[in-house]
Short mmCIF file of C-alpha atoms in Angstrom, two decimals:
data_model
loop_
_atom_site.label_atom_id
_atom_site.label_comp_id
_atom_site.label_asym_id
_atom_site.label_seq_id
_atom_site.Cartn_x
_atom_site.Cartn_y
_atom_site.Cartn_z
CA ARG A 164 179.82 -20.46 91.30
CA VAL A 165 180.73 -21.71 87.85
CA ALA A 166 183.90 -23.79 87.69
CA ARG A 167 186.52 -22.41 85.34
CA PRO A 168 187.35 -24.69 82.42
CA PRO A 169 190.87 -26.14 82.31
CA SER A 170 193.50 -24.34 80.28
CA ARG A 171 194.15 -27.43 78.18
CA CYS A 172 191.49 -29.87 77.10
CA THR A 173 192.10 -33.26 75.60
CA GLY A 174 189.77 -36.17 75.54
CA LEU A 175 188.13 -39.19 74.07
CA ALA A 176 184.40 -39.75 74.30
CA LEU A 177 184.05 -42.93 76.31
CA GLY A 178 180.33 -42.63 77.02
CA THR A 179 177.52 -43.03 74.51
CA PRO A 180 175.99 -39.72 73.38
CA PRO A 181 172.26 -39.16 73.98
CA ARG A 182 170.22 -41.18 71.55
CA ALA A 183 168.58 -39.16 68.81
CA PRO A 184 164.83 -39.62 68.24
CA ARG A 185 164.15 -42.49 65.90
CA PRO A 186 163.01 -41.43 62.45
CA SER A 187 160.07 -43.80 62.51
CA GLY A 188 157.89 -45.16 65.25
CA PRO A 189 155.07 -43.89 67.47
CA CYS A 190 156.63 -40.55 68.38
CA ALA A 191 158.91 -39.99 65.43
CA ALA A 192 159.59 -36.52 64.11
CA PRO A 193 159.53 -36.22 60.32
CA ARG A 194 162.97 -35.99 58.82
CA ALA A 195 163.74 -33.93 55.75
CA PRO A 196 164.36 -36.24 52.79
CA ASN A 197 167.78 -36.44 51.26
CA ARG A 198 167.86 -34.31 48.13
CA ALA A 199 168.59 -37.08 45.66
CA ALA A 200 168.08 -34.53 42.88
CA MET A 201 171.02 -32.56 44.26
CA VAL A 202 173.35 -30.89 41.83
CA LEU A 203 175.46 -33.95 40.97
CA ALA A 204 172.54 -36.37 40.77
CA ASP A 205 170.60 -33.81 38.71
CA LEU A 206 173.55 -33.26 36.39
CA GLY A 207 174.14 -37.02 36.16
CA SER A 208 170.51 -37.76 35.26
CA LYS A 209 170.59 -35.08 32.52
CA LEU A 210 173.81 -36.47 31.04
CA SER A 211 172.49 -40.05 31.22
CA HIS A 212 169.21 -38.94 29.60
CA ALA A 213 171.12 -37.31 26.73
CA LEU A 214 173.12 -40.51 26.12
CA ARG A 215 169.98 -42.69 26.33
CA ASN A 216 168.18 -40.49 23.78
CA MET A 217 171.15 -40.88 21.44
CA ALA A 218 171.21 -44.67 21.92
CA ASN A 219 167.47 -44.96 21.15
CA HIS A 220 167.96 -43.72 17.57
CA THR A 221 168.10 -46.44 14.92
CA VAL A 222 170.68 -44.53 12.88
CA ILE A 223 173.41 -42.46 14.53
CA ASP A 224 174.40 -39.53 12.31
CA GLN A 225 175.69 -35.98 12.65
CA ASP A 226 172.27 -34.58 13.56
CA VAL A 227 171.86 -37.08 16.42
CA LEU A 228 175.38 -36.26 17.68
CA ASP A 229 174.70 -32.50 17.55
CA ALA A 230 171.41 -32.90 19.47
CA MET A 231 173.13 -35.00 22.15
CA LEU A 232 176.01 -32.52 22.49
CA GLN A 233 173.51 -29.68 22.80
CA ASP A 234 171.77 -31.46 25.72
CA ILE A 235 175.09 -32.26 27.43
CA CYS A 236 176.44 -28.71 27.05
CA LYS A 237 173.17 -27.29 28.38
CA ALA A 238 173.35 -29.57 31.46
CA LEU A 239 176.98 -28.57 32.14
CA LEU A 240 176.23 -24.85 31.80
CA GLN A 241 173.28 -25.20 34.21
CA ALA A 242 175.75 -26.74 36.70
CA ASP A 243 177.84 -23.55 36.33
CA VAL A 244 180.73 -25.18 34.46
CA ASN A 245 182.92 -22.60 32.73
CA VAL A 246 181.70 -21.72 29.20
CA ALA A 247 185.21 -22.10 27.73
CA GLN A 248 185.52 -25.62 29.19
CA VAL A 249 182.11 -26.63 27.80
CA LYS A 250 183.02 -25.24 24.39
CA GLN A 251 186.30 -27.18 24.46
CA LEU A 252 184.46 -30.41 25.29
CA ARG A 253 182.09 -29.91 22.34
CA THR A 254 184.97 -29.18 19.96
CA ASN A 255 187.03 -32.20 21.11
CA VAL A 256 184.10 -34.64 20.81
CA LYS A 257 183.25 -33.39 17.31
CA ALA A 258 186.90 -33.73 16.29
CA ALA A 259 187.04 -37.31 17.64
CA ILE A 260 183.82 -38.42 15.90
CA ASN A 261 184.09 -37.92 12.16
CA PHE A 262 181.29 -39.88 10.47
CA ASP A 263 182.90 -39.53 7.02
CA THR A 264 186.09 -41.34 8.02
CA LEU A 265 184.58 -43.95 10.37
CA ALA A 266 185.01 -47.52 9.15
CA SER A 267 181.89 -49.60 8.67
CA GLY A 268 181.08 -51.99 11.51
CA ILE A 269 182.30 -49.67 14.25
CA ASN A 270 179.86 -49.27 17.15
CA LYS A 271 179.12 -45.55 16.95
CA ARG A 272 177.18 -45.46 20.22
CA LYS A 273 180.08 -46.87 22.23
CA LEU A 274 182.56 -44.62 20.45
CA ILE A 275 180.52 -41.50 21.27
CA GLU A 276 179.97 -42.57 24.90
CA SER A 277 183.69 -43.26 25.45
CA SER A 278 184.58 -39.91 23.85
CA ILE A 279 182.16 -38.06 26.17
CA MET A 280 183.57 -39.91 29.19
CA LYS A 281 187.14 -39.13 28.17
CA GLU A 282 186.41 -35.39 27.81
CA LEU A 283 184.55 -35.20 31.15
CA CYS A 284 187.47 -36.97 32.86
CA SER A 285 190.01 -34.56 31.35
CA MET A 286 187.85 -31.63 32.53
CA LEU A 287 187.95 -32.85 36.16
CA ASP A 288 191.43 -34.40 36.27
CA PRO A 289 194.26 -31.97 37.17
CA GLY A 290 196.86 -34.62 36.35
CA VAL A 291 198.45 -34.34 39.82
CA LYS A 292 198.54 -37.15 42.39
CA PRO A 293 197.44 -36.16 45.92
CA TYR A 294 199.32 -37.07 49.10
CA GLU A 295 198.64 -40.60 50.33
CA PRO A 296 198.92 -41.16 54.12
CA LYS A 297 201.29 -43.92 55.18
CA LYS A 298 200.53 -46.54 57.81
CA LYS A 299 202.51 -46.95 61.07
CA ARG A 300 203.83 -43.38 61.05
CA PRO A 301 202.35 -39.97 61.94
CA ASN A 302 200.71 -38.12 59.01
CA VAL A 303 200.01 -34.48 59.89
CA ILE A 304 197.16 -33.06 57.77
CA MET A 305 196.45 -29.33 58.06
CA PHE A 306 193.02 -28.04 56.99
CA VAL A 307 192.67 -24.45 55.70
CA GLY A 308 189.87 -22.40 54.12
CA LEU A 309 187.47 -19.49 54.51
CA GLN A 310 184.97 -19.24 57.36
CA GLY A 311 181.66 -21.01 56.74
CA ALA A 312 183.03 -23.54 54.25
CA GLY A 313 182.42 -26.42 56.68
CA LYS A 314 186.05 -26.90 57.68
CA THR A 315 185.53 -28.17 61.25
CA THR A 316 182.79 -30.61 60.21
CA THR A 317 184.94 -31.82 57.32
CA CYS A 318 187.87 -32.44 59.70
CA THR A 319 185.67 -34.79 61.74
CA LYS A 320 184.33 -36.54 58.60
CA TYR A 321 187.89 -37.04 57.35
CA ALA A 322 189.04 -38.44 60.71
CA TYR A 323 185.97 -40.69 60.97
CA MET A 324 186.49 -42.05 57.45
CA TYR A 325 190.07 -43.09 58.24
CA LYS A 326 189.02 -44.44 61.64
CA ARG A 327 186.54 -46.77 59.91
CA LYS A 328 189.38 -48.00 57.70
CA GLY A 329 191.37 -49.00 60.78
CA TRP A 330 193.67 -45.96 61.17
CA LYS A 331 194.46 -44.35 64.51
CA THR A 332 193.06 -40.80 64.06
CA CYS A 333 192.84 -37.64 66.19
CA LEU A 334 191.90 -33.95 65.95
CA VAL A 335 193.69 -30.76 67.03
CA CYS A 336 191.71 -27.49 67.25
CA ALA A 337 193.96 -24.54 66.35
CA ASP A 338 191.03 -22.18 65.66
CA THR A 339 191.13 -19.41 68.28
CA PHE A 340 189.44 -16.80 66.07
CA ARG A 341 185.87 -18.09 65.92
CA ALA A 342 183.85 -18.23 69.14
CA GLY A 343 182.75 -21.78 69.91
CA ALA A 344 185.11 -23.41 67.40
CA PHE A 345 186.69 -25.68 70.01
CA ASP A 346 183.29 -26.56 71.47
CA GLN A 347 182.07 -27.58 68.00
CA LEU A 348 185.12 -29.76 67.32
CA LYS A 349 184.87 -31.24 70.82
CA GLN A 350 181.20 -32.13 70.28
CA ASN A 351 181.85 -33.66 66.84
CA ALA A 352 184.85 -35.65 68.09
CA THR A 353 182.86 -36.92 71.09
CA LYS A 354 180.06 -38.24 68.86
CA ALA A 355 182.57 -39.91 66.54
CA LYS A 356 184.65 -41.22 69.50
CA ILE A 357 187.84 -39.60 68.19
CA PRO A 358 190.55 -38.18 70.53
CA PHE A 359 190.89 -34.37 70.39
CA TYR A 360 193.14 -31.59 71.71
CA GLY A 361 192.54 -27.86 72.22
CA SER A 362 192.61 -24.97 74.68
CA TYR A 363 190.12 -22.51 76.18
CA THR A 364 192.77 -20.05 77.38
CA GLU A 365 195.72 -20.14 74.96
CA THR A 366 195.31 -17.46 72.25
CA ASP A 367 198.24 -18.40 70.00
CA PRO A 368 197.00 -21.05 67.53
CA SER A 369 200.54 -22.07 66.52
CA VAL A 370 201.34 -22.98 70.16
CA ILE A 371 198.15 -25.10 70.45
CA ALA A 372 198.81 -26.80 67.12
CA GLY A 373 202.45 -27.53 67.96
CA ASP A 374 201.62 -28.93 71.41
CA GLY A 375 198.74 -31.05 70.09
CA VAL A 376 200.72 -32.54 67.21
CA ARG A 377 203.67 -33.30 69.49
CA LYS A 378 201.40 -35.00 72.05
CA PHE A 379 199.64 -37.22 69.50
CA LYS A 380 202.92 -38.13 67.77
CA GLU A 381 204.26 -39.38 71.11
CA GLU A 382 201.09 -41.48 71.56
CA GLY A 383 201.53 -43.15 68.16
CA TYR A 384 198.61 -41.68 66.20
CA GLU A 385 198.73 -42.15 62.42
CA ILE A 386 196.36 -39.41 61.15
CA ILE A 387 196.76 -36.09 63.04
CA ILE A 388 194.32 -33.48 61.70
CA VAL A 389 194.88 -29.80 62.50
CA ASP A 390 191.80 -27.54 62.18
CA THR A 391 192.80 -23.90 61.59
CA SER A 392 190.96 -20.57 61.73
CA GLY A 393 188.99 -19.23 58.80
CA ARG A 394 188.09 -15.68 57.80
CA HIS A 395 185.18 -14.05 56.00
CA ARG A 396 187.52 -13.21 53.15
CA GLN A 397 191.11 -13.71 52.03
CA GLU A 398 193.26 -11.39 54.12
CA GLY A 399 196.86 -11.05 55.25
CA ALA A 400 196.19 -12.04 58.88
CA LEU A 401 194.74 -15.38 57.79
CA PHE A 402 197.67 -16.26 55.54
CA GLU A 403 200.20 -15.16 58.19
CA GLU A 404 198.51 -17.37 60.81
CA MET A 405 198.47 -20.34 58.42
CA GLU A 406 202.19 -19.96 57.76
CA GLN A 407 202.91 -19.90 61.52
CA ILE A 408 200.86 -23.05 62.14
CA ALA A 409 202.51 -24.77 59.17
CA ALA A 410 205.94 -23.90 60.60
CA ALA A 411 204.96 -25.26 64.05
CA THR A 412 203.41 -28.53 62.80
CA GLU A 413 205.34 -29.26 59.56
CA PRO A 414 202.30 -30.85 57.86
CA ASP A 415 202.64 -33.66 55.33
CA ASP A 416 199.64 -32.32 53.44
CA VAL A 417 197.66 -29.06 53.41
CA VAL A 418 194.00 -29.62 52.51
CA PHE A 419 191.96 -26.67 51.27
CA VAL A 420 188.24 -26.93 52.15
CA MET A 421 185.91 -25.06 49.82
CA ASP A 422 182.17 -24.34 49.67
CA SER A 423 180.67 -25.54 46.36
CA SER A 424 178.08 -22.72 46.32
CA ILE A 425 180.65 -20.25 44.96
CA GLY A 426 180.77 -22.13 41.65
CA GLN A 427 183.39 -20.89 39.18
CA ALA A 428 184.79 -18.44 41.77
CA ALA A 429 186.36 -21.54 43.34
CA HIS A 430 189.15 -21.24 40.78
CA ASP A 431 190.38 -17.83 42.04
CA GLN A 432 189.97 -18.80 45.70
CA ALA A 433 191.91 -22.06 45.34
CA GLN A 434 194.61 -20.28 43.32
CA ALA A 435 195.00 -17.53 45.97
CA PHE A 436 195.46 -20.06 48.78
CA LYS A 437 197.81 -22.18 46.71
CA GLU A 438 200.08 -19.19 46.09
CA LYS A 439 200.40 -18.48 49.84
CA VAL A 440 200.60 -22.00 51.32
CA ALA A 441 201.56 -25.35 49.86
CA VAL A 442 198.02 -26.59 49.21
CA GLY A 443 198.35 -30.24 48.25
CA SER A 444 194.70 -31.17 47.76
CA CYS A 445 191.13 -29.89 48.01
CA ILE A 446 187.82 -31.00 49.50
CA ILE A 447 184.55 -29.59 48.09
CA THR A 448 181.69 -29.34 50.59
CA LYS A 449 177.90 -28.79 50.46
CA LEU A 450 177.41 -30.53 47.11
CA ASP A 451 173.94 -31.58 48.27
CA GLY A 452 172.36 -28.15 48.20
CA HIS A 453 173.69 -25.89 45.45
CA ALA A 454 173.35 -25.69 41.69
CA LYS A 455 176.97 -24.62 41.15
CA GLY A 456 178.76 -27.79 42.29
CA GLY A 457 179.83 -28.80 38.78
CA GLY A 458 181.43 -25.38 38.29
CA ALA A 459 183.32 -25.68 41.58
CA LEU A 460 184.65 -29.15 40.69
CA SER A 461 185.86 -28.18 37.22
CA ALA A 462 187.23 -24.81 38.40
CA VAL A 463 189.35 -26.34 41.16
CA ALA A 464 190.69 -29.00 38.79
CA ALA A 465 191.86 -26.17 36.54
CA THR A 466 194.19 -24.94 39.34
CA LYS A 467 196.02 -28.31 39.29
CA ALA A 468 195.02 -28.97 42.92
CA PRO A 469 193.56 -32.51 43.08
CA ILE A 470 190.16 -32.97 44.73
CA ILE A 471 190.39 -35.89 47.16
CA HIS A 472 186.91 -35.94 48.77
CA ILE A 473 183.47 -34.36 48.39
CA GLY A 474 180.94 -33.56 51.13
CA THR A 475 177.42 -34.60 50.14
CA GLY A 476 175.43 -33.90 53.31
CA GLU A 477 175.48 -32.77 56.92
CA HIS A 478 175.84 -36.24 58.49
CA ILE A 479 179.22 -37.68 59.44
CA ASP A 480 179.12 -40.39 56.77
CA ASP A 481 178.00 -38.05 53.95
CA PHE A 482 181.57 -37.97 52.71
CA GLU A 483 182.95 -39.65 49.61
CA ASP A 484 186.29 -40.34 47.98
CA PHE A 485 186.75 -38.45 44.73
CA GLU A 486 188.33 -40.48 41.94
CA VAL A 487 187.80 -38.92 38.53
CA LYS A 488 187.03 -42.01 36.38
CA ALA A 489 184.77 -43.57 39.02
CA PHE A 490 183.00 -40.24 39.58
CA VAL A 491 182.33 -39.67 35.86
CA SER A 492 181.26 -43.29 35.44
CA ARG A 493 178.66 -42.85 38.20
CA LEU A 494 177.65 -39.47 36.78
CA LEU A 495 176.84 -41.11 33.43
CA GLY A 496 174.85 -43.88 35.13
CA ARG A 497 177.46 -46.57 34.51
CA GLY A 498 178.10 -47.18 38.20
CA ASN A 499 181.43 -47.97 39.82
CA ILE A 500 181.73 -51.72 40.35
CA ALA A 501 185.50 -51.56 40.95
CA GLY A 502 184.97 -49.04 43.75
CA LEU A 503 182.20 -51.23 45.19
CA MET A 504 184.52 -54.26 45.19
CA GLU A 505 187.16 -52.23 47.05
CA ARG A 506 184.57 -51.20 49.63
CA MET A 507 183.55 -54.81 50.11
CA LYS A 508 187.17 -55.79 50.57
CA GLU A 509 187.73 -53.04 53.18
CA ALA A 510 184.54 -53.99 55.04
CA ASP A 511 185.45 -57.70 54.84
CA VAL A 512 182.18 -58.56 53.05
CA ASP A 513 182.18 -62.02 51.47
CA LEU A 514 179.24 -62.91 49.22
CA GLU A 515 180.63 -66.40 48.81
CA GLY A 516 180.79 -67.17 52.54
CA THR A 517 180.71 -70.97 52.52
CA GLU A 518 179.03 -71.38 55.92
CA MET A 519 176.17 -69.05 55.04
CA MET A 520 175.75 -70.72 51.64
CA LYS A 521 175.53 -74.16 53.27
CA ARG A 522 172.86 -72.97 55.69
CA LEU A 523 170.95 -71.27 52.87
CA ALA A 524 171.05 -74.38 50.67
CA SER A 525 169.82 -76.57 53.53
CA GLY A 526 167.00 -74.17 54.43
CA GLN A 527 168.61 -73.03 57.69
CA TRP A 528 169.04 -69.32 56.80
CA THR A 529 167.96 -67.37 59.89
CA LEU A 530 167.27 -63.85 61.14
CA ARG A 531 170.78 -63.86 62.61
CA ASP A 532 172.24 -64.42 59.13
CA MET A 533 170.09 -61.62 57.76
CA ARG A 534 171.28 -59.27 60.51
CA GLU A 535 174.93 -60.14 59.78
CA GLN A 536 174.39 -59.34 56.09
CA PHE A 537 172.80 -55.97 56.95
CA GLN A 538 175.70 -55.18 59.31
CA ALA A 539 178.20 -55.98 56.57
CA VAL A 540 176.38 -53.67 54.13
CA MET A 541 176.21 -50.80 56.67
CA LYS A 542 179.96 -51.15 57.31
CA MET A 543 180.56 -50.27 53.67
CA GLY A 544 179.12 -46.76 54.13
CA PRO A 545 175.86 -44.91 53.37
CA LEU A 546 173.37 -47.05 51.45
CA SER A 547 172.80 -44.28 48.85
CA SER A 548 176.53 -44.24 48.07
CA ILE A 549 176.65 -48.05 47.78
CA MET A 550 173.57 -48.30 45.55
CA ASN A 551 174.73 -45.46 43.29
CA SER A 552 177.78 -47.61 42.52
CA PHE A 553 175.51 -49.94 40.54
CA PRO A 554 174.90 -49.12 36.86
CA GLY A 555 171.66 -47.20 36.29
CA MET A 556 171.04 -46.37 39.96
CA GLN A 557 172.28 -42.76 39.82
CA GLY A 558 169.77 -40.23 41.13
CA LEU A 559 167.60 -42.54 43.26
CA ASP A 560 166.96 -41.69 46.91
CA PHE A 561 167.79 -44.61 49.22
CA ARG A 562 167.38 -42.68 52.49
CA GLU A 563 164.09 -44.42 53.28
CA SER A 564 165.57 -47.85 52.50
CA SER A 565 168.54 -47.09 54.76
CA LEU A 566 166.25 -46.06 57.62
CA ARG A 567 164.20 -49.23 57.11
CA ILE A 568 167.32 -51.44 57.41
CA LYS A 569 168.43 -49.59 60.56
CA ARG A 570 164.92 -50.03 61.98
CA TRP A 571 165.01 -53.77 61.29
CA MET A 572 168.44 -54.10 62.90
CA THR A 573 167.14 -52.34 66.04
CA ILE A 574 164.17 -54.72 66.12
CA MET A 575 166.46 -57.75 65.74
CA ASP A 576 168.61 -56.46 68.61
CA SER A 577 165.53 -56.88 70.83
CA MET A 578 165.14 -60.56 69.92
CA THR A 579 166.39 -63.50 71.97
CA ASP A 580 168.97 -65.98 70.63
CA GLU A 581 166.18 -68.52 70.16
CA GLU A 582 164.15 -66.09 68.01
CA LEU A 583 167.16 -65.11 65.90
CA ASP A 584 168.10 -68.76 65.25
CA ASP A 585 164.59 -70.16 64.79
CA PRO A 586 161.98 -67.70 63.36
CA LYS A 587 159.32 -70.46 63.58
CA VAL A 588 158.94 -69.84 67.34
CA MET A 589 157.51 -66.37 66.65
CA ASN A 590 153.97 -65.69 67.90
CA MET A 591 151.94 -62.55 68.60
CA GLY A 592 153.05 -62.40 72.24
CA ARG A 593 156.72 -62.40 71.18
CA VAL A 594 156.02 -59.80 68.48
CA VAL A 595 154.45 -57.43 71.06
CA ARG A 596 157.38 -57.94 73.45
CA ILE A 597 159.97 -57.26 70.69
CA ALA A 598 158.01 -54.14 69.64
CA LYS A 599 158.05 -52.77 73.20
CA GLY A 600 161.75 -53.54 73.61
CA SER A 601 162.76 -51.86 70.34
CA GLY A 602 160.36 -48.88 70.56
CA TYR A 603 158.48 -49.68 67.36
CA TYR A 604 154.96 -50.77 66.48
CA PRO A 605 154.09 -54.51 66.32
CA GLY A 606 153.18 -53.95 62.65
CA GLU A 607 156.81 -52.97 61.94
CA VAL A 608 158.04 -56.20 63.56
CA VAL A 609 155.59 -58.16 61.38
CA GLU A 610 156.90 -56.24 58.31
CA LEU A 611 160.44 -57.42 59.15
CA LEU A 612 159.32 -61.05 59.54
CA GLU A 613 157.47 -60.92 56.20
CA GLN A 614 160.53 -59.44 54.47
CA PHE A 615 162.73 -62.16 56.00
CA LYS A 616 160.35 -64.89 54.81
CA MET A 617 160.28 -63.44 51.30
CA MET A 618 164.10 -63.20 51.12
CA GLN A 619 164.52 -66.70 52.57
CA THR A 620 162.07 -68.27 50.09
CA THR A 621 163.49 -66.36 47.10
CA MET A 622 167.10 -67.25 47.82
CA GLN A 623 166.35 -70.91 48.58
CA LYS A 624 164.53 -71.22 45.24
CA THR A 625 167.52 -69.63 43.50
CA MET A 626 169.96 -71.99 45.19
CA LYS A 627 167.90 -75.06 44.20
CA LYS A 628 167.51 -73.80 40.62
CA ASN A 629 171.26 -73.17 40.30
CA LYS A 630 171.99 -76.64 41.69
CA LYS A 631 169.74 -78.27 39.08
CA LEU A 632 171.36 -76.25 36.26
CA GLY A 633 174.85 -77.09 37.58
CA LYS A 634 175.63 -73.45 38.34
CA GLN A 635 177.65 -72.23 41.30
CA THR A 636 175.44 -72.01 44.42
CA ASP A 637 175.90 -68.30 44.74
CA ILE A 638 173.20 -65.71 45.55
CA ARG A 639 174.61 -63.55 42.74
CA ASN A 640 173.34 -66.11 40.19
CA MET A 641 169.74 -64.93 40.54
CA ASP A 642 167.73 -64.38 37.37
CA SER A 643 166.39 -60.90 36.59
CA GLN A 644 162.78 -61.84 37.43
CA THR A 645 163.77 -62.89 40.97
CA VAL A 646 165.85 -59.75 41.53
CA ALA A 647 162.98 -57.61 40.15
CA SER A 648 160.61 -59.15 42.71
CA MET A 649 163.00 -58.33 45.58
CA MET A 650 163.63 -54.82 44.25
CA SER A 651 159.94 -53.96 44.06
CA ARG A 652 159.58 -54.85 47.75
CA MET A 653 162.68 -52.98 48.95
CA ASN A 654 162.34 -49.83 46.82
CA PRO A 655 159.52 -49.70 44.19
CA GLN A 656 161.26 -46.83 42.34
CA MET A 657 164.34 -48.94 41.53
CA LEU A 658 162.77 -51.17 38.88
CA GLN A 659 160.92 -48.28 37.25
CA HIS A 660 164.12 -46.18 37.19
CA LEU A 661 166.03 -48.99 35.43
CA GLY A 662 163.35 -49.38 32.74
CA GLY A 663 161.68 -52.58 33.94
CA VAL A 664 162.99 -56.16 33.85
CA GLU A 665 164.72 -55.55 30.49
CA GLY A 666 166.74 -52.66 31.96
CA LEU A 667 167.53 -54.74 35.05
CA ASP A 668 168.76 -57.61 32.88
CA LYS A 669 171.07 -55.18 31.05
CA MET A 670 172.38 -53.81 34.38
CA MET A 671 173.14 -57.34 35.66
CA LYS A 672 175.13 -58.14 32.50
CA GLU A 673 177.11 -54.90 32.85
CA MET A 674 177.85 -55.77 36.48
CA GLU A 675 179.04 -59.25 35.51
CA GLN A 676 181.40 -57.81 32.88
CA ALA A 677 182.69 -55.14 35.30
CA GLU A 678 183.31 -57.76 38.00
CA LYS A 679 185.27 -59.96 35.58
CA SER A 680 187.44 -57.04 34.43
CA TYR A 681 188.04 -56.02 38.08
CA LYS A 682 189.22 -59.54 39.02
CA LYS A 683 191.63 -59.54 36.05
#
């Protein structure tokens, strides 16, 4: 006999889910690479290439400007941005840059770049501020959208993102239309260790939503996410159900989840939903696999519904905040140092940690210190997202680097306290034991030890050099040659992508300026 499931189901995953096969090691299954040349990275590299071509000319004149605008317009059209919007951008840039009236001495390159950035920002900015959740009070967020847009997965990503920031989050499944919807939400919530609420027997979604929201409010949850039913198309039954759930839960914000693959059609879809329910903001999903993402972003912005997040992959942390200026800055290869600083602040990462600096200066930097630094970086989010915040890094694939860091952390977890605090005790017998304990080859343990030795030697040399020159003993004061050496070991593509040591030197100066302006 099969036991009947309970009529109500709430829960929190207390156990650890089954461990997925490791991506590298003796029995590893090959994992599909992250499409770094996805729509946004592809669009960004084309825009950056157009600006670089313009900057390489000795004399900037009307012909150079026209050629650059032609490349930019072509890239935007290939990303399915509306023709009228592209035409408007071209017209506005030409109107802003009049070579006949420009005073001598003005930096034409910077003027053109800032004009392009301004027009791209205006194309994506609806001029409306989205709802901001408030701490120490319940914030009910209702998710709506068509079936297949990735609504349930996005609910979990949204909850997980706020959970990492220290909020008390939960999920309510009010989708009774799609078979297996509650099971999917339950599975996602269990993996993310987020409390959830739903029912196998209740057929009225407004009753489930109302009960779930009431329960979590009583328990003091701050972010209460309500996942609603979707349909294959916009129809009366869907809108009627949404209105009933909204009446039962009284949401603070209604988030519309949309699939980026529909491109410019996103405008009509977002407008239709906004007319029926009080859509406060939008989330665009599946931006990693379609060529129409740019069209979806610009089309939704045209409806005056602000985009708050974008989904860039199928994993739970493939989810990013959407802030127009930062997004365009990254798109043009300028990075987003301010956003990176905010991430570091949230993750409590301190590059100037006095204790670590003292140990480093005295030659006592250990594997334990290295592991703590890796943990701090991983707390900030996906490595690809972090690295793309640096100027010139847009479009590179850091999936392999991320997997390598995770592999090293697993290996270090198999070390004893003595080994973590004194790498000199390492011998082949210990290496074999660590390899068996972590599930990796001895060669991979040796690779970690070699990388540690290289980082230790490089940073100690930098500290001594800075001390002699009277500079602050800070690992950020490395010269470009030293950083280039470390880059080539971590990811050989990085240095080549930046244009060699000269390009790296330029990036480091840009970072220094951006950091100073952020601190002001």
